[in-house]
Coordinates of C-alpha atoms and ligand atoms in Angstrom, one line a residue:
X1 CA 31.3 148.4 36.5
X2 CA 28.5 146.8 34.2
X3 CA 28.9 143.8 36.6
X4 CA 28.9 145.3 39.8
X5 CA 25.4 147.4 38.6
X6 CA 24.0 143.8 37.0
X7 CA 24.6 142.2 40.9
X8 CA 22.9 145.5 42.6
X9 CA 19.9 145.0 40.2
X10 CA 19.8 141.2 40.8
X11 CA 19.6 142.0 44.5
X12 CA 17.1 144.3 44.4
X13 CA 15.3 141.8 42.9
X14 CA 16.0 138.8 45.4
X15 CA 15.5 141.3 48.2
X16 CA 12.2 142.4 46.4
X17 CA 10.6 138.4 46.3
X18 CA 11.9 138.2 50.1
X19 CA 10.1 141.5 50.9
X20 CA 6.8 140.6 49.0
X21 CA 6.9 136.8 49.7
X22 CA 7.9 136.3 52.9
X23 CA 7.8 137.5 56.4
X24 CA 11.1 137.6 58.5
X25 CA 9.3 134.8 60.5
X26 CA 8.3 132.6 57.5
X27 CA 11.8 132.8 56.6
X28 CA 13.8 131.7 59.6
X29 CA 11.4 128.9 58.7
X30 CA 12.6 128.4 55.9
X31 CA 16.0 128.9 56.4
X32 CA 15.5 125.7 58.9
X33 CA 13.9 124.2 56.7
X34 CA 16.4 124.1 54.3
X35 CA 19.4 123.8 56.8
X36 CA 17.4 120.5 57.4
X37 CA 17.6 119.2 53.9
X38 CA 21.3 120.4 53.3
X39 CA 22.3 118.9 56.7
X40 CA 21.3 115.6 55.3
X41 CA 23.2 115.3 51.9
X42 CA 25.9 116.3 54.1
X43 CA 25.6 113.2 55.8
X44 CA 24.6 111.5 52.8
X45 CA 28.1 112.5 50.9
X46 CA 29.9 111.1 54.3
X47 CA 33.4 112.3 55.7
X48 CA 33.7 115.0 58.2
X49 CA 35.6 113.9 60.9
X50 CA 36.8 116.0 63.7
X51 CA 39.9 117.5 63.8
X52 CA 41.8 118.3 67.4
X53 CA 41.7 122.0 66.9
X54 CA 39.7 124.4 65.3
X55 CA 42.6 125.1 62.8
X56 CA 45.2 121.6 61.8
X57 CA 48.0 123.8 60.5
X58 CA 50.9 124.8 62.5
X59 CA 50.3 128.5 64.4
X60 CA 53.8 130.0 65.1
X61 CA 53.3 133.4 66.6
X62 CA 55.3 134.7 64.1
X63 CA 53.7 134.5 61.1
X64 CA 49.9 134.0 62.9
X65 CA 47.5 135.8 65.3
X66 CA 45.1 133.5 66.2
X67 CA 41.2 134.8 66.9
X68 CA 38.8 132.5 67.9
X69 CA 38.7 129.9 65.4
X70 CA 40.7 131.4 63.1
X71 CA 44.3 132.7 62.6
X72 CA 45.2 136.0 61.4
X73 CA 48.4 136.5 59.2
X74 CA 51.2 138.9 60.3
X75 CA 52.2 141.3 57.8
X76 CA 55.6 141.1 58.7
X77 CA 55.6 137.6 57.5
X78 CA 54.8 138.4 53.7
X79 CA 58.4 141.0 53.6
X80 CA 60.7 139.4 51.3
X81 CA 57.8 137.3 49.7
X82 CA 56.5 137.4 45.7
X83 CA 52.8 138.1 44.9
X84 CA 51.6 134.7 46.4
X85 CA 50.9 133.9 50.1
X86 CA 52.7 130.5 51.2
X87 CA 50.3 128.1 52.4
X88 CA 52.2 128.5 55.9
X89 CA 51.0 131.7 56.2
X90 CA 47.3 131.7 54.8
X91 CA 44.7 133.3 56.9
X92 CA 42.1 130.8 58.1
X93 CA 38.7 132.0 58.9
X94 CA 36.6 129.2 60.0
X95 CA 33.0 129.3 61.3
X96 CA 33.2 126.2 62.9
X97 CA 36.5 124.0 63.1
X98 CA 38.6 122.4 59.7
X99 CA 37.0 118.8 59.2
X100 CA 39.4 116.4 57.9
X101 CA 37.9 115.0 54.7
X102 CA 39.3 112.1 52.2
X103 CA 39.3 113.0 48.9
X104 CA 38.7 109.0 47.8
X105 CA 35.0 108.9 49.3
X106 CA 33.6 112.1 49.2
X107 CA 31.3 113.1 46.6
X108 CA 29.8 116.7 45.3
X109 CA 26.2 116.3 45.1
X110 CA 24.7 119.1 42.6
X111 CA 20.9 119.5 42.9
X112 CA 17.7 121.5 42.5
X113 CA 15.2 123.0 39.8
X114 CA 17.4 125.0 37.9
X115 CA 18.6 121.2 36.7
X116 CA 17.2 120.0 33.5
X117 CA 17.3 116.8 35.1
X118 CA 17.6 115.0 38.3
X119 CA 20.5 115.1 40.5
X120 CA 24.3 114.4 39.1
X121 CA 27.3 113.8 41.8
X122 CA 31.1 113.9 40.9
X123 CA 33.3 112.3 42.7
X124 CA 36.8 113.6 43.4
X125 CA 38.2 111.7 40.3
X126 CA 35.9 112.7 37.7
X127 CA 36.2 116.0 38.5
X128 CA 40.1 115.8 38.6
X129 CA 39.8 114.5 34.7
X130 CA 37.4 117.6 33.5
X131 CA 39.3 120.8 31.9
X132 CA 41.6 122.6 34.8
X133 CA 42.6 125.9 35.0
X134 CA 44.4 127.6 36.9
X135 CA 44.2 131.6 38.2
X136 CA 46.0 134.0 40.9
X137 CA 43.2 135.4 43.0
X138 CA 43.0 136.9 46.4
X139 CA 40.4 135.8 49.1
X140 CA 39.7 138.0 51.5
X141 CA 37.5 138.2 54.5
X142 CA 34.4 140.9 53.9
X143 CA 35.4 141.6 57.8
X144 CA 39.4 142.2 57.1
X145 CA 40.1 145.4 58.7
X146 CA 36.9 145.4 60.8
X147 CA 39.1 145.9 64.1
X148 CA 39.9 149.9 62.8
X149 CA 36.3 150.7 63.2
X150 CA 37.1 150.9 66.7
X151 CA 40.6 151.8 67.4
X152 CA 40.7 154.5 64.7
X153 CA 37.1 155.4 64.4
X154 CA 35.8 155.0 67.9
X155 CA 32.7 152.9 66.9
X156 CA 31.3 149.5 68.1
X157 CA 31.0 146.4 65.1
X158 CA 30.4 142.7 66.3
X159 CA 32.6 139.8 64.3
X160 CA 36.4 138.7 64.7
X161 CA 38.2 141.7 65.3
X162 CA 41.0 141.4 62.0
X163 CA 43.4 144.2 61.6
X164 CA 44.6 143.6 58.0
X165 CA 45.8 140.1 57.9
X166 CA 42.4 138.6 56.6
X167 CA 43.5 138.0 53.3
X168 CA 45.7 135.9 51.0
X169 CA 46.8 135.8 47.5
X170 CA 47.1 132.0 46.6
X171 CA 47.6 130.5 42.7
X172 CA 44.2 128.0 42.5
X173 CA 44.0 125.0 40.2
X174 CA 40.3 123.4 39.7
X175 CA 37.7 122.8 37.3
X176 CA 35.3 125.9 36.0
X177 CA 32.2 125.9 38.0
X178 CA 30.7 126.7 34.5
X179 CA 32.1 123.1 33.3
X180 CA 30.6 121.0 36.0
X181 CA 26.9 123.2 36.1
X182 CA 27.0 122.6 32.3
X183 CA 27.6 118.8 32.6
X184 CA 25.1 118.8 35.7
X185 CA 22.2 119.9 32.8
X186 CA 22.2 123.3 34.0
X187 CA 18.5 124.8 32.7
X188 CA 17.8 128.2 31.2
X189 CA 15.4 129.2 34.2
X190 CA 17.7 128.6 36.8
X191 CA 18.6 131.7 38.1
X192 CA 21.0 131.0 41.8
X193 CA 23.8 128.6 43.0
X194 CA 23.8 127.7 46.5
X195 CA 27.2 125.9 47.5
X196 CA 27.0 124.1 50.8
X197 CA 30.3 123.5 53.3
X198 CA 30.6 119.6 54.8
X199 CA 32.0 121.7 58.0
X200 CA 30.0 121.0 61.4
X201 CA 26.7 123.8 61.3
X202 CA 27.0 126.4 62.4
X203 CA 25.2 127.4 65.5
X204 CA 24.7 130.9 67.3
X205 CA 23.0 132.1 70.3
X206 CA 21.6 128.8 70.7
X207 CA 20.2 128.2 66.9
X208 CA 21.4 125.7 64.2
X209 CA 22.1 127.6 61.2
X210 CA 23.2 124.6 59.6
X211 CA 26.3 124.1 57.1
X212 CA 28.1 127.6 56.1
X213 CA 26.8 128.6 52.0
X214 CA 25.5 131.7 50.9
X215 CA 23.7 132.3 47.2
X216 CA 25.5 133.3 44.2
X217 CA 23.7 134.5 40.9
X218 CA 24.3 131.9 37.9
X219 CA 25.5 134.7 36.2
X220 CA 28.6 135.1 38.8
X221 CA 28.8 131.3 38.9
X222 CA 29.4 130.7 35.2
X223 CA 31.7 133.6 34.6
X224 CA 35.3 133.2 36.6
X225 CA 33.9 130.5 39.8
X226 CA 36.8 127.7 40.3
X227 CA 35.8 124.5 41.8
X228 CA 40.0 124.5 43.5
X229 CA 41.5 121.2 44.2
X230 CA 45.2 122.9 44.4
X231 CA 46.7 125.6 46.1
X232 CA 50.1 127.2 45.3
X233 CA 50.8 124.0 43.5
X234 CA 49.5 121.6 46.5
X235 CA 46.4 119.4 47.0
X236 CA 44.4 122.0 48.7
X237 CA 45.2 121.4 52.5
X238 CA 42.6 121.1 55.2
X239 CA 42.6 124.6 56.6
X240 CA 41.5 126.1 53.3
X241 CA 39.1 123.3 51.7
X242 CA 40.2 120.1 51.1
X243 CA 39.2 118.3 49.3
X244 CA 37.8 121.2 46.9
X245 CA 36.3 124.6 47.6
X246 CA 35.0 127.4 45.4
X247 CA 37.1 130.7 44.6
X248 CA 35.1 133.4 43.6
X249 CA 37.3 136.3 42.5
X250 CA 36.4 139.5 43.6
X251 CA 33.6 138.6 45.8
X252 CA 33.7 138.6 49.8
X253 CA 35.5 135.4 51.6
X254 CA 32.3 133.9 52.4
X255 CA 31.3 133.1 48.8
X256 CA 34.6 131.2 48.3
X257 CA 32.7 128.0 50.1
X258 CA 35.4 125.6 51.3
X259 CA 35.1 121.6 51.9
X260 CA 32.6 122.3 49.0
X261 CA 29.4 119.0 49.4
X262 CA 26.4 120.0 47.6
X263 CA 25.5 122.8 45.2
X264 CA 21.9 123.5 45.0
X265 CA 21.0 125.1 41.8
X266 CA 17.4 126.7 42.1
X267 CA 14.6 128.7 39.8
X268 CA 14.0 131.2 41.9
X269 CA 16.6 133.0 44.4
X270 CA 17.7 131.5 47.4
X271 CA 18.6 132.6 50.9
X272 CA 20.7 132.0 53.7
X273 CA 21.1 133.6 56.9
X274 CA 24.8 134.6 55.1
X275 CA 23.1 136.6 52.7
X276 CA 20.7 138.0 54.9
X277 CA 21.7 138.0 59.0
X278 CA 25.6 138.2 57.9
X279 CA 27.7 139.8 55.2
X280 CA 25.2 142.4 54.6
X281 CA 25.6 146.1 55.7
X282 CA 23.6 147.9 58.9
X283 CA 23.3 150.1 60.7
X284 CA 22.1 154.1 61.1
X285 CA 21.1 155.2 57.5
X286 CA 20.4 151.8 56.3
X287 CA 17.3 150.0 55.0
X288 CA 16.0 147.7 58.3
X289 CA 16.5 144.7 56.1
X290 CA 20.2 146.0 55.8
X291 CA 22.2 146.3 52.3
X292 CA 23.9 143.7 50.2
X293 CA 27.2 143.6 49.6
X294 CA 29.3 140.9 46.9
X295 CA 32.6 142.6 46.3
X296 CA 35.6 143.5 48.4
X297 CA 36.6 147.3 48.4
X298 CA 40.5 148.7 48.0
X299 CA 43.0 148.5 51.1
X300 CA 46.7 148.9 51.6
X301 CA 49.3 147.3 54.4
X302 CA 52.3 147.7 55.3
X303 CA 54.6 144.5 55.5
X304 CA 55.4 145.4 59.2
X305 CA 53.7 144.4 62.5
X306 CA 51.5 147.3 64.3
X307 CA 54.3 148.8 66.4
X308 CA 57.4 148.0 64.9
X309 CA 60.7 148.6 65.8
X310 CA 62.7 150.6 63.1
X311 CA 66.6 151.6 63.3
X312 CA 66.9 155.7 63.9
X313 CA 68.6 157.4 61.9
X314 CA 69.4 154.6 59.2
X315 CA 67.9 155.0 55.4
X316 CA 65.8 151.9 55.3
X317 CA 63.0 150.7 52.8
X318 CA 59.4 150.5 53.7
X319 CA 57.1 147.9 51.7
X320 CA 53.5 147.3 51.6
X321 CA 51.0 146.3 49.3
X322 CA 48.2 147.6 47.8
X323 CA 44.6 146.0 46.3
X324 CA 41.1 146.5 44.5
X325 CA 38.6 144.2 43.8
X326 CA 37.3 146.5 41.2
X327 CA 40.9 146.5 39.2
X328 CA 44.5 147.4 39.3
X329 CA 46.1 149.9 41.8
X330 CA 47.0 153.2 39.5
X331 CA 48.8 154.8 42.2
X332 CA 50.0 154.2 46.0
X333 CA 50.8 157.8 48.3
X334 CA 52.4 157.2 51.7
X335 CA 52.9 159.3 54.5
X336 CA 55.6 158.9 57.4
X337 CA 54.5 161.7 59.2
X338 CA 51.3 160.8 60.5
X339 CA 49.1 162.1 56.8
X340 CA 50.7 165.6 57.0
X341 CA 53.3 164.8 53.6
X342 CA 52.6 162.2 51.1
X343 CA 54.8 161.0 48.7
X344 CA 54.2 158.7 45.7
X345 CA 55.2 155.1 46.5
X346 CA 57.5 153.1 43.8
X347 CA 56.0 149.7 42.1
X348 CA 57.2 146.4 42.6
X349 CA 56.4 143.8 40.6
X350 CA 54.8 143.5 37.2
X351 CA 51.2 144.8 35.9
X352 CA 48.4 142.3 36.4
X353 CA 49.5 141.2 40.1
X354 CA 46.4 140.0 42.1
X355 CA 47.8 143.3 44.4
X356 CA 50.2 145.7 43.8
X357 CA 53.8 145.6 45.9
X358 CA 55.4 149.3 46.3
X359 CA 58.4 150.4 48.6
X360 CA 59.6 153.8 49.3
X361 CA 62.7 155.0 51.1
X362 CA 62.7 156.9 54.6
X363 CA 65.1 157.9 57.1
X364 CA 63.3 157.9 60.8
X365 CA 64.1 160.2 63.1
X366 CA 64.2 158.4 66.7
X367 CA 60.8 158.5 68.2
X368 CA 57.4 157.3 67.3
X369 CA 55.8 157.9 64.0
X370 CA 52.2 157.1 61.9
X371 CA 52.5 155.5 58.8
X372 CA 49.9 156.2 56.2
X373 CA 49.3 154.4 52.9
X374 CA 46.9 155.2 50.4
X375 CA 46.1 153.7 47.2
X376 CA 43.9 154.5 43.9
X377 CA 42.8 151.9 41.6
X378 CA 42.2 152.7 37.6
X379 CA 38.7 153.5 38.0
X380 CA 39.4 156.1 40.5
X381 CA 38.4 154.4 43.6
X382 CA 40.5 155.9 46.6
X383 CA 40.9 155.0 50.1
X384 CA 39.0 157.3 52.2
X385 CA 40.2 158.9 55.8
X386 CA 37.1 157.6 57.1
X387 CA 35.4 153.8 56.5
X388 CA 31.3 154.2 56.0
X389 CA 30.3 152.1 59.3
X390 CA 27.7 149.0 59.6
X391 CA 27.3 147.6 63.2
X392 CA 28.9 144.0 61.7
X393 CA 31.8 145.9 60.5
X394 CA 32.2 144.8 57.0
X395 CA 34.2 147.0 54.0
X396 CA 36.7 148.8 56.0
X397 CA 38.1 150.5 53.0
X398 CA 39.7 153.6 55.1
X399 CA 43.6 154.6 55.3
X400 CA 44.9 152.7 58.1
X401 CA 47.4 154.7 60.4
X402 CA 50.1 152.3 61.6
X403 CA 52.1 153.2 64.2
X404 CA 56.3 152.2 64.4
X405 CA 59.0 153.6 66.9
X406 CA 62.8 154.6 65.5
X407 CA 65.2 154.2 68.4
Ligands
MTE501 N1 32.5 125.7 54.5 C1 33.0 126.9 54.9 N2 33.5 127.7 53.9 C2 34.0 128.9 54.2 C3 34.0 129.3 55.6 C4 33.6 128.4 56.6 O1 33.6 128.7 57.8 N3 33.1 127.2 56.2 N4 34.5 130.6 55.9 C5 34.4 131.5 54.8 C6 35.0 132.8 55.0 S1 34.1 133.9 56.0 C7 36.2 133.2 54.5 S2 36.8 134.7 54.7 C8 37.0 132.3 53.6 C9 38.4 132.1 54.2 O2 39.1 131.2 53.4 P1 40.5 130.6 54.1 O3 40.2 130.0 55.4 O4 41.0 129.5 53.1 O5 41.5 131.7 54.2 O6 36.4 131.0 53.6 C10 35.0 131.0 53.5 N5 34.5 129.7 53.2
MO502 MO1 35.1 135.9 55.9

């Protein structure tokens, strides 16, 4: 809680310099600007070669729906699995396409003002010989869920239209991000972290945007950031960062920067248009310059495909999973009758899970039916019936009615 009101504070802040400082012109300039400087230590720090595809891991329609350039899960394919996601089945959301990076010549460069001295690099080695760690922790897309806005609330949002399969629970091995700032000569008046993706730039509506990073507070970065090199017990693969990304627990997809090749560390707060066209909230209600946003919000799924076929008349099990950024689930209520009856939903699994598995028995009559799941984390954050809209479609929090047919 004291965290979430320290980050609305520190925004008003960084939103207050923007305001004062700059007009919207000056800084589209200076986004440029800057693109222009990151876009060359990206070349500098060598390696992104093309890969054939957007995405280089396998696709089988079974455990992915593919969108654009990325690849929804299917939440059928996590039944019968633990807390963690198998790499085979991770979500990919990529701006651009996976760049196929080796780990033996690239280099993180770490830069800027808030150094106490000039610029330090790390190669892949020397970070590999630092202090590891290793944590659970879910990334999920800030967009996950976006595609309800308008099926179940009628409303139009831009962005890759996700039902709930943008997010994955994956165990992460890497160096602190604390660590390596620390070595870097990290100085007391540096204030933001700006990690920068060696992906091609990203480019919309005919304007370079340059590589995919987006601000995070100093305070974030030195509290739970990982600088990943494994996944699930793997060298990171492609899809999801290789050779090393950032995980940022709690926070919104975007901040967990993947094929991680600079890190600018400034005395003053930075911008990007991902902090300031993208991933933040607007719409009717909202401030013009729109609301920011850093953490994810609670959700529920079922581990069944929109639509699926159950057997009538048969007791069977139904399983989902529930999760908060802002803590653990306290309680999960389902309804099989379209949000008419609820009933409390058993735990699976131990306390402390990155989400929380439940089940709960049910014998469908033959016909079509709305499931409804509903969940309530320890600090009394509840799903709503109803998701607070923004025109990019970010935060849908809201029960999600799923239909299935007995026959
Ligand atoms: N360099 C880079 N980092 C990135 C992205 C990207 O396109 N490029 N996408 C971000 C977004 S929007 C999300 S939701 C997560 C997705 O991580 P995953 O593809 O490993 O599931 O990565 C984030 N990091
Ligand atoms: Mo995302």
């Amino acid at each position: 809680m004291d965290d979430m009101l320290d980050e609305a504070a520190y925004d008003r802040l960084r939103l207050g310099r923007w305001l004062a400082g700059v007009s919207r012109r000056d800084l589209l300039k200076l986004t440029a600007a800057v693109s222009a400087g990151l876009a060359g230590a990206a070349e500098a720090t060598g390696a992104a070669e093309a890969a054939p595809g957007p995405i280089v891991k396998a696709l089988p329609p079974e455990l992915f729906t593919v969108l654009g350039t990325n690849a929804e899960m299917r939440w059928s394919a996590m039944a019968g699995q633990g807390d963690l996601v198998p790499i085979d089945r991770f979500f990919v959301r990529n701006h651009t396409s996976t760049p196929i990076i080796d780990a033996a010549n690239w280099q993180l460069r770490i830069f800027g003002a808030g150094l106490r001295h000039g610029p330090v690099e790390f190669d892949y080695q020397q970070l590999r010989r630092l202090p590891s760690e290793t944590v659970t922790a879910t990334v999920e897309c800030a967009g996950n869920g976006r595609s309800y806005f308008t099926t179940q609330q009628g409303q139009t949002v831009s962005g890759t239209a996700w039902r709930l399969g943008g997010v994955g629970v994956a165990r992460w091995r890497g160096v602190r991000l604390s660590t390596v700032l620390r070595r870097a000569g990290l100085a007391r008046t540096a204030v933001d972290v700006l990690p920068a993706g060696l992906d091609p730039n990203y480019v919309t509506g005919g304007v370079d945007l340059g590589p995919v990073r987006r601000p995070l507070p100093v305070r974030k970065a030195l509290r739970d950031v990982l600088l990943a090199y494994e996944m699930n017990g793997e060298p990171l693969p492609a899809d999801h960062g290789h050779p090393v990304r950032l995980v940022v627990p709690g926070w919104i997809g975007i901040s967990s920067i993947k094929w991680l090749g600079s890190i600018e560390v400034s005395d003053v707060p930075l911008f990007s248009p991902w902090n300031t066209q993208f991933y933040r909230l607007f719409g009717p209600g909202r401030p013009a310059e729109g609301e920011p946003f850093d953490r994810q919000v609670i959700k529920s799924a079922f581990e069944l495909d929109p639509g699926a076929q159950l057997p009538a008349d048969q007791p069977l099990r139904l399983r989902g999973r529930s999760w908060s950024a802002a803590g653990a689930i306290r309680h999960v209520e389902v309804s099989t009758d379209g949000g008419r009856h609820w009933r409390r939903a058993r735990r699976v699994g131990g306390e402390g899970a990155a989400w929380q598995r439940w089940e709960l028995d049910w014998r469908p009559a033959a016909g079509a039916h709305e499931l409804l799941a509903r969940a309530t984390d320890v600090h009394g954050n509840t799903q709503p019936d109803v998701a607070a809209y923004n025109t990019l479609g970010y935060l849908f929090d809201a029960v999600v009615r799923h239909p299935v047919v007995a026959a």
